[in-house]
PDB file of C-alpha atoms in Angstrom:
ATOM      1  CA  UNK B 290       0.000   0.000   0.000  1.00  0.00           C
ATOM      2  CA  UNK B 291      -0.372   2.160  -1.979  1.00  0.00           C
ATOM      3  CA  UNK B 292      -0.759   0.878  -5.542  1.00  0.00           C
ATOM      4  CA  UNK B 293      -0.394   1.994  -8.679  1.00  0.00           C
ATOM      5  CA  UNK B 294      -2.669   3.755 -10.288  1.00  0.00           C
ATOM      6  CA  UNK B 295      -3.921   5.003 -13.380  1.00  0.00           C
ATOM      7  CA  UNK B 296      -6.647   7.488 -13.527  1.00  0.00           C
ATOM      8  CA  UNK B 297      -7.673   6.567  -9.895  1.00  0.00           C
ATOM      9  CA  UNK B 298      -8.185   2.946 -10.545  1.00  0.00           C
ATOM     10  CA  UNK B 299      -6.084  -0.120  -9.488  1.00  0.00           C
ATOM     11  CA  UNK B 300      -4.842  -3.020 -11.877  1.00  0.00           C
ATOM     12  CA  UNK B 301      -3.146  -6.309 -12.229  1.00  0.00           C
ATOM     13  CA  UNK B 302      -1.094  -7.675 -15.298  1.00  0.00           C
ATOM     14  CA  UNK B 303      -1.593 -11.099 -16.352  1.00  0.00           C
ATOM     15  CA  UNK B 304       1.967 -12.730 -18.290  1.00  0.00           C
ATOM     16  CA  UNK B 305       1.588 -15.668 -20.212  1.00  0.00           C
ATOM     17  CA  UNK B 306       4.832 -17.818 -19.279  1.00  0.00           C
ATOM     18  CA  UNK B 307       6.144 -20.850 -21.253  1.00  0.00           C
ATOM     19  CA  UNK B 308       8.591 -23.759 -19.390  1.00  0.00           C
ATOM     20  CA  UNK B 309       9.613 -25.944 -21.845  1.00  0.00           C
ATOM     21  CA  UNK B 310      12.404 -27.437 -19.360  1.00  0.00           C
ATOM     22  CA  UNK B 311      13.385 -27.432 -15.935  1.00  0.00           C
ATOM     23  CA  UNK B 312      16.350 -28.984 -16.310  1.00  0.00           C
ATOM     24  CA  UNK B 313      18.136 -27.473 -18.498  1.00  0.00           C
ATOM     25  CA  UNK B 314      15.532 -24.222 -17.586  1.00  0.00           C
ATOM     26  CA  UNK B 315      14.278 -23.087 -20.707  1.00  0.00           C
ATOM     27  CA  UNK B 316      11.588 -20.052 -19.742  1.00  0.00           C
ATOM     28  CA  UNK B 317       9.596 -17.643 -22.131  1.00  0.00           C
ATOM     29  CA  UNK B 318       7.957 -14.727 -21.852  1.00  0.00           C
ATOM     30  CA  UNK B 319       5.193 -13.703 -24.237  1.00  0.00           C
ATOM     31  CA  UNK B 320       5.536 -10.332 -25.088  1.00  0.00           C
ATOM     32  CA  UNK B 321       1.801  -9.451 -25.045  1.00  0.00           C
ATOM     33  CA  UNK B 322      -0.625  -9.732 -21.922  1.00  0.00           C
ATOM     34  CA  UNK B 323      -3.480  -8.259 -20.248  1.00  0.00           C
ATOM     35  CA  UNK B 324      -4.241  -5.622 -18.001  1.00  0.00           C
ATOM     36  CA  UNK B 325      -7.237  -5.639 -16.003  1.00  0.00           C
ATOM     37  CA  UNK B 326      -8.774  -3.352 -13.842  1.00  0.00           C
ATOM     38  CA  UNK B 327     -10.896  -2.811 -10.602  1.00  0.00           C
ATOM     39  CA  UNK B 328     -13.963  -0.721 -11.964  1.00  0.00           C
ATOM     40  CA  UNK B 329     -14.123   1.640  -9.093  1.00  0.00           C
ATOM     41  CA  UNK B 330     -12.206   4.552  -8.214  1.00  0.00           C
ATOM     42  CA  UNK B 331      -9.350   3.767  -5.419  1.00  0.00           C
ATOM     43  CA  UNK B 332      -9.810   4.834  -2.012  1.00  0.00           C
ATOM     44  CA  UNK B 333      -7.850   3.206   0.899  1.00  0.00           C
ATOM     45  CA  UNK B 334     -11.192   4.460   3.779  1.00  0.00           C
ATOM     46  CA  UNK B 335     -13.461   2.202   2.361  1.00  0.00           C
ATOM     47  CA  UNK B 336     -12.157  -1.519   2.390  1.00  0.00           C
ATOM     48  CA  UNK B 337     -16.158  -3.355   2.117  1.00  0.00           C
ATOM     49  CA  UNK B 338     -15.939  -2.549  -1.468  1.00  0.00           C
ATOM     50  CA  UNK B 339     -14.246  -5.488  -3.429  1.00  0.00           C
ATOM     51  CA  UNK B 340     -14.218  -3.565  -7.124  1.00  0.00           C
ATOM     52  CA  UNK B 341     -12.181  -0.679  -5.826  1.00  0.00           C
ATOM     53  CA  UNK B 342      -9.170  -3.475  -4.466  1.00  0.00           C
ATOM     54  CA  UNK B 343     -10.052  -6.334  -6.164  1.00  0.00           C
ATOM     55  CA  UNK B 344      -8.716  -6.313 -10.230  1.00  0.00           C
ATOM     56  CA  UNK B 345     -10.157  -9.945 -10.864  1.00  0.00           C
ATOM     57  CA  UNK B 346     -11.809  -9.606 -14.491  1.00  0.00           C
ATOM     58  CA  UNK B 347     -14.646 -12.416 -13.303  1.00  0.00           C
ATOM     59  CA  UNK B 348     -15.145 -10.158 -10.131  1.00  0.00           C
ATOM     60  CA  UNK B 349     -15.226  -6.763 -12.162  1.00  0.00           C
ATOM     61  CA  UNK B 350     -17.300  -7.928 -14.895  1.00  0.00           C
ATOM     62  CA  UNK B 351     -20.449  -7.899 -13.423  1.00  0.00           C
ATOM     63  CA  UNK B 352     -19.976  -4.187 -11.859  1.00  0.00           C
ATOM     64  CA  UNK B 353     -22.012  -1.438 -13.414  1.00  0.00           C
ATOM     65  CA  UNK B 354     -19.111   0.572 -14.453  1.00  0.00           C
ATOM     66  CA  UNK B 355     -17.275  -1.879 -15.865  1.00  0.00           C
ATOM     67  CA  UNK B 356     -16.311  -1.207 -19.929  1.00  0.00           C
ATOM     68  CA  UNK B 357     -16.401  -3.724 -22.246  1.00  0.00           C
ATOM     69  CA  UNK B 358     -14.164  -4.252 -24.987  1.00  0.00           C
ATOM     70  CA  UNK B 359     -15.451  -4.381 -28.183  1.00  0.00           C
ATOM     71  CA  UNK B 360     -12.409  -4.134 -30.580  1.00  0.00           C
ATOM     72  CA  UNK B 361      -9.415  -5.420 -30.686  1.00  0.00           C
ATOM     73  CA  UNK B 362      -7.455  -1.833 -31.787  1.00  0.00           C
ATOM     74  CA  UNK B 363      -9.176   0.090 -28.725  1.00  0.00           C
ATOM     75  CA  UNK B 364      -6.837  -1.800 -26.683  1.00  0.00           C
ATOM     76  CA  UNK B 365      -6.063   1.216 -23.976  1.00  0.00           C
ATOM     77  CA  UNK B 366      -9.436   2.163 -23.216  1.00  0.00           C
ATOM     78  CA  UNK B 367     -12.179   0.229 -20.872  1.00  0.00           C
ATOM     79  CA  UNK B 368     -12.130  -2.202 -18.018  1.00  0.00           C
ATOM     80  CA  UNK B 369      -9.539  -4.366 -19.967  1.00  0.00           C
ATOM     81  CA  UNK B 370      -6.113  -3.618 -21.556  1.00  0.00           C
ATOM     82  CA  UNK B 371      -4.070  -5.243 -23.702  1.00  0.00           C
ATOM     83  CA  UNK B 372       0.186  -4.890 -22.123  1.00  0.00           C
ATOM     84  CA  UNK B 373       1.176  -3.093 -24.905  1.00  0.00           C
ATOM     85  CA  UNK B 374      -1.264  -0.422 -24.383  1.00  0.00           C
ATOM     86  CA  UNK B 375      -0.607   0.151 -20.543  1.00  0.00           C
ATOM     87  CA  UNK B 376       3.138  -0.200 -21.099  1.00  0.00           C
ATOM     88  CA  UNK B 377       2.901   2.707 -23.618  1.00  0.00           C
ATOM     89  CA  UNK B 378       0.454   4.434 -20.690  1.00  0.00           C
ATOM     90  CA  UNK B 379       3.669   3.626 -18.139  1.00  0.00           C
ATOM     91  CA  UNK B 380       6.038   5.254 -20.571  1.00  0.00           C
ATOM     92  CA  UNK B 381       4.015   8.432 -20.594  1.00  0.00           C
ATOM     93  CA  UNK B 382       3.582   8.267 -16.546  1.00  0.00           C
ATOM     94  CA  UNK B 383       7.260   7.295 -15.584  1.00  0.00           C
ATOM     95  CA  UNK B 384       9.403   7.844 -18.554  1.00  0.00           C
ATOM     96  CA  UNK B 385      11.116   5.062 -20.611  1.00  0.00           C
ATOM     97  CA  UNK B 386      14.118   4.794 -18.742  1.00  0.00           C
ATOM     98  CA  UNK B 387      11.962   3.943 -15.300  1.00  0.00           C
ATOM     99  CA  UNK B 388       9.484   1.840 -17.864  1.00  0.00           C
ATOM    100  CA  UNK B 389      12.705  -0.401 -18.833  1.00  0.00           C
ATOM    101  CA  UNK B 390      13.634  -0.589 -15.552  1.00  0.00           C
ATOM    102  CA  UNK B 391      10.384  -2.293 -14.415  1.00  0.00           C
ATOM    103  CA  UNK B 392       9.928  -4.405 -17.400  1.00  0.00           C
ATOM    104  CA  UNK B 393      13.753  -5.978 -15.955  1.00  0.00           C
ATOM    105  CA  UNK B 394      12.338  -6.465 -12.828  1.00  0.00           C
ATOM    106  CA  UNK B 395       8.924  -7.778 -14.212  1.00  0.00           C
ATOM    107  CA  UNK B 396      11.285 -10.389 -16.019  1.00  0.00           C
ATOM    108  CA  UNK B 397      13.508 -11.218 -12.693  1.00  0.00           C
ATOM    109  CA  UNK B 398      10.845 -12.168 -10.793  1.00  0.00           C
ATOM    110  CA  UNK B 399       9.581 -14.256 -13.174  1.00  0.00           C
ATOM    111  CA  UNK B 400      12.187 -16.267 -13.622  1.00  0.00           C
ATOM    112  CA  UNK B 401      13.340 -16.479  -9.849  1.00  0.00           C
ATOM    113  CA  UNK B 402       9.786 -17.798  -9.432  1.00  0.00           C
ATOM    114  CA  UNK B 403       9.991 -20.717 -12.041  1.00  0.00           C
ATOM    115  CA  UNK B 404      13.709 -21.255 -10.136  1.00  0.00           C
ATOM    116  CA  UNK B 405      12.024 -21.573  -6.676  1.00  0.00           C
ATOM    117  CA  UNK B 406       9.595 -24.203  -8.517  1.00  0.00           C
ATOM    118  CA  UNK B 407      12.359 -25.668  -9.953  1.00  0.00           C
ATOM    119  CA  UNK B 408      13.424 -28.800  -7.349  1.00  0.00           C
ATOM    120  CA  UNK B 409       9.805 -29.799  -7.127  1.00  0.00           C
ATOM    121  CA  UNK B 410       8.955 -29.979 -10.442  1.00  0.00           C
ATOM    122  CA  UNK B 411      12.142 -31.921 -11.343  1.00  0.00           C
ATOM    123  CA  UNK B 412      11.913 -34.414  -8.621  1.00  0.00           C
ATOM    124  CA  UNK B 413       8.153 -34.906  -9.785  1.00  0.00           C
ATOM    125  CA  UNK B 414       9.477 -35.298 -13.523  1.00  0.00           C
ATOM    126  CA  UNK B 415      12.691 -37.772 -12.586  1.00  0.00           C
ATOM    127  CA  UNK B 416       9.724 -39.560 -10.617  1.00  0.00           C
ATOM    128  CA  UNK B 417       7.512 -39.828 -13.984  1.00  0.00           C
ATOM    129  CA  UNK B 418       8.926 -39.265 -16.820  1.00  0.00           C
ATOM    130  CA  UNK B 419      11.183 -41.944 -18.113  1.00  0.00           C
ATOM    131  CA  UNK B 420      13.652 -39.419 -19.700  1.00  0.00           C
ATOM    132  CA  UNK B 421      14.299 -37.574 -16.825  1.00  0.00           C
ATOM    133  CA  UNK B 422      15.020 -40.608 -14.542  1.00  0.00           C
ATOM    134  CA  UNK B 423      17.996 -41.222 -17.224  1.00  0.00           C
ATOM    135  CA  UNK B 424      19.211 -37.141 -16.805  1.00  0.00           C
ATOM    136  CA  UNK B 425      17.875 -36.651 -20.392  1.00  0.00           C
ATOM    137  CA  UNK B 426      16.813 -32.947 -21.375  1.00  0.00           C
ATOM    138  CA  UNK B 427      12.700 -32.879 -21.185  1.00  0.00           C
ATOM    139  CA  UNK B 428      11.328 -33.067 -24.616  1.00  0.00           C
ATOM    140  CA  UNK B 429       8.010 -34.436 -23.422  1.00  0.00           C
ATOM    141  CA  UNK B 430       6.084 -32.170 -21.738  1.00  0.00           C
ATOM    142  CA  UNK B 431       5.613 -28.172 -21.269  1.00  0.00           C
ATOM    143  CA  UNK B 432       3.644 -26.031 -18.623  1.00  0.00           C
ATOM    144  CA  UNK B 433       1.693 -22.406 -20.373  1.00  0.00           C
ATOM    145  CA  UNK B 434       1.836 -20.453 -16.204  1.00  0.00           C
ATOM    146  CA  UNK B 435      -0.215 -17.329 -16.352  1.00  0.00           C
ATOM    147  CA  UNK B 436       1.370 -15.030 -13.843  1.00  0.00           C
ATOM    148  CA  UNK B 437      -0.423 -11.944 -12.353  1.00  0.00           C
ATOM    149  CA  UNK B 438       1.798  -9.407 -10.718  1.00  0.00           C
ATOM    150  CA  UNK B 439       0.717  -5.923  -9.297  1.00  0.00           C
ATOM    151  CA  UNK B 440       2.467  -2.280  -9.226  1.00  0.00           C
ATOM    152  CA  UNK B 441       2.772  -0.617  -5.935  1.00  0.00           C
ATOM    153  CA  UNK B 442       2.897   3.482  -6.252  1.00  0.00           C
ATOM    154  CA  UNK B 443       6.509   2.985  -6.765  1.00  0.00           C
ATOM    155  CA  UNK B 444       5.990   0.668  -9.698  1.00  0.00           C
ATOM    156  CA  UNK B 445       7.557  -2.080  -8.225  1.00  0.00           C
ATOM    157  CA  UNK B 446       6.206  -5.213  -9.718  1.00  0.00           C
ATOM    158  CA  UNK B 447       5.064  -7.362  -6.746  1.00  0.00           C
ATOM    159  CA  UNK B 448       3.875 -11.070  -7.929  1.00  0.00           C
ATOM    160  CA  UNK B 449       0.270 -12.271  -6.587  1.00  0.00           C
ATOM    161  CA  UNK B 450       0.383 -15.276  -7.832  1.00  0.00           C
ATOM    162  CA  UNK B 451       1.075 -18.159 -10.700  1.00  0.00           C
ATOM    163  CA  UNK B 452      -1.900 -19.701 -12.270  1.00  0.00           C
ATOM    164  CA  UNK B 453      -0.741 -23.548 -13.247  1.00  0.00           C
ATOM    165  CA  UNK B 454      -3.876 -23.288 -16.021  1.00  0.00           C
ATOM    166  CA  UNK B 455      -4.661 -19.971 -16.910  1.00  0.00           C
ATOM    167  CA  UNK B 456      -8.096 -19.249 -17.909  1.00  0.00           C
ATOM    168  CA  UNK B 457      -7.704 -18.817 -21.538  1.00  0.00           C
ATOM    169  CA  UNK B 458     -11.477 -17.952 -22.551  1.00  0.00           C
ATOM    170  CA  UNK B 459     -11.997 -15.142 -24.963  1.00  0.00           C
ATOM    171  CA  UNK B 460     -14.765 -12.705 -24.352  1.00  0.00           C
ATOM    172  CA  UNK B 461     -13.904 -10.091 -25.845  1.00  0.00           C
ATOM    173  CA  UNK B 462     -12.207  -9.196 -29.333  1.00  0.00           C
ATOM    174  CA  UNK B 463      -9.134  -7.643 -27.118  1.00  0.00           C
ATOM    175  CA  UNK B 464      -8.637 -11.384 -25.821  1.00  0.00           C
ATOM    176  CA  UNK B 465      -9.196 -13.081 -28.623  1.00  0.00           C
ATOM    177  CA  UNK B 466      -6.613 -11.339 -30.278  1.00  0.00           C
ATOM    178  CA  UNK B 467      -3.862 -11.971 -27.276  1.00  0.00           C
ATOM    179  CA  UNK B 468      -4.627 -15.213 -26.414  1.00  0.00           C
ATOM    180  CA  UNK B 469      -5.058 -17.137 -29.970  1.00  0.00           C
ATOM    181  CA  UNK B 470      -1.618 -15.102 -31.002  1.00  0.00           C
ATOM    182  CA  UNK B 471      -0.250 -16.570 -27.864  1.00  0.00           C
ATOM    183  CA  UNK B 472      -1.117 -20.049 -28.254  1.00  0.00           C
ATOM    184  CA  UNK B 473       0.029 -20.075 -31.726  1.00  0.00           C
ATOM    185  CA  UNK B 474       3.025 -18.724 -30.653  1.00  0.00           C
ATOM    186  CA  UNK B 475       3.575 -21.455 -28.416  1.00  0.00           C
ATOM    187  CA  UNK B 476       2.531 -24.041 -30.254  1.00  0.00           C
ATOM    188  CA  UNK B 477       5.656 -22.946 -32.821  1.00  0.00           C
ATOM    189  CA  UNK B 478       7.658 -22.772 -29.920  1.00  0.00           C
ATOM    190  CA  UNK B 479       6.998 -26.583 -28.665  1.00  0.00           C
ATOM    191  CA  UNK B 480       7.443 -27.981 -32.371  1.00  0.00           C
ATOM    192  CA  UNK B 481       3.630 -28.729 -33.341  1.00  0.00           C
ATOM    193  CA  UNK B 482       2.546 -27.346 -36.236  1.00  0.00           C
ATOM    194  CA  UNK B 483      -0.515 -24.708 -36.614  1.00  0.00           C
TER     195      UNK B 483
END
């Protein structure tokens, strides 16, 4: 406390993360995400009022002043942004030098998160996964994480947590764009053709 926030309202940033190996770690970051916000103005007095804290998009979608998107190029307007969009918003708030800044520290904390995974999931794999047991690289399996990380008024990037199956339903033109790029984009990256 305090958060970021852009004209008054609080927001979290959803990253699509690929793992295609823990061992060796092989980690990618999709360059495009989302940006959702809580659809009421902030104000630390009132804490009964789960729209003005809360930035969940199936929380926020059934509040009266939440906006819709309803094209894909109006991606910096509404309830819903795409990462592009706010990280152009960011560069006109905080300058590009402070923008890059974050953006390294967005990318740090993903990957010392997938490193603090990283005993578990190998153990699991050397327990499962015939390959492994034999110290072979992983060309079995992959993981899509969706990570959601929050700024606070500093614009530190503060993680708040790593979905293991992000929701990937589209709703909106603005998601349907993001989310079918990504998955194309991964499926290229994994070695299935589209």
């Amino acid at each position: 406390n305090p958060p970021f926030l852009l004209d008054g309202l609080k927001s979290d940033i959803r990253l699509y993360v690929l793992v295609t190996s823990f061992h060796p770690l092989c980690v990618y970051l999709y360059e495009e995400g989302l940006v959702r916000f809580a659809t009421e103005p902030y104000d630390m007095t009132s804490l009964d009022r789960r729209c003005m804290h809360l930035t969940n998009y199936s929380l926020n979608k059934h509040n009266k002043n939440f906006v819709k998107n309803t094209n894909e190029h109006d991606d910096g307007a509404g309830s819903k942004w795409s990462l592009t969009a706010f990280k152009r918003r960011l560069r006109a708030e905080l300058g590009e030098a402070r923008t890059e800044e974050l953006w390294q520290q967005v990318n740090d904390l993903v990957v010392k998160a997938v490193i603090a995974a990283e005993p578990t999931v190998v153990d699991a794999m050397k327990a499962y996964i015939p390959a492994a047991q034999r110290g072979e690289p992983n060309r079995q399996c992959f993981q899509l994480f969706g990570f959601d990380v929050m700024l606070d008024a500093a614009a530190k990037p503060w993680l708040l947590e790593v979905n293991l199956d992000p929701a990937l339903r589209t709703e909106s033109p603005l998601d349907l764009k993001i989310k079918s790029s990504m998955l194309v984009d991964l499926l290229n990256v994994v070695g299935m053709p589209t």
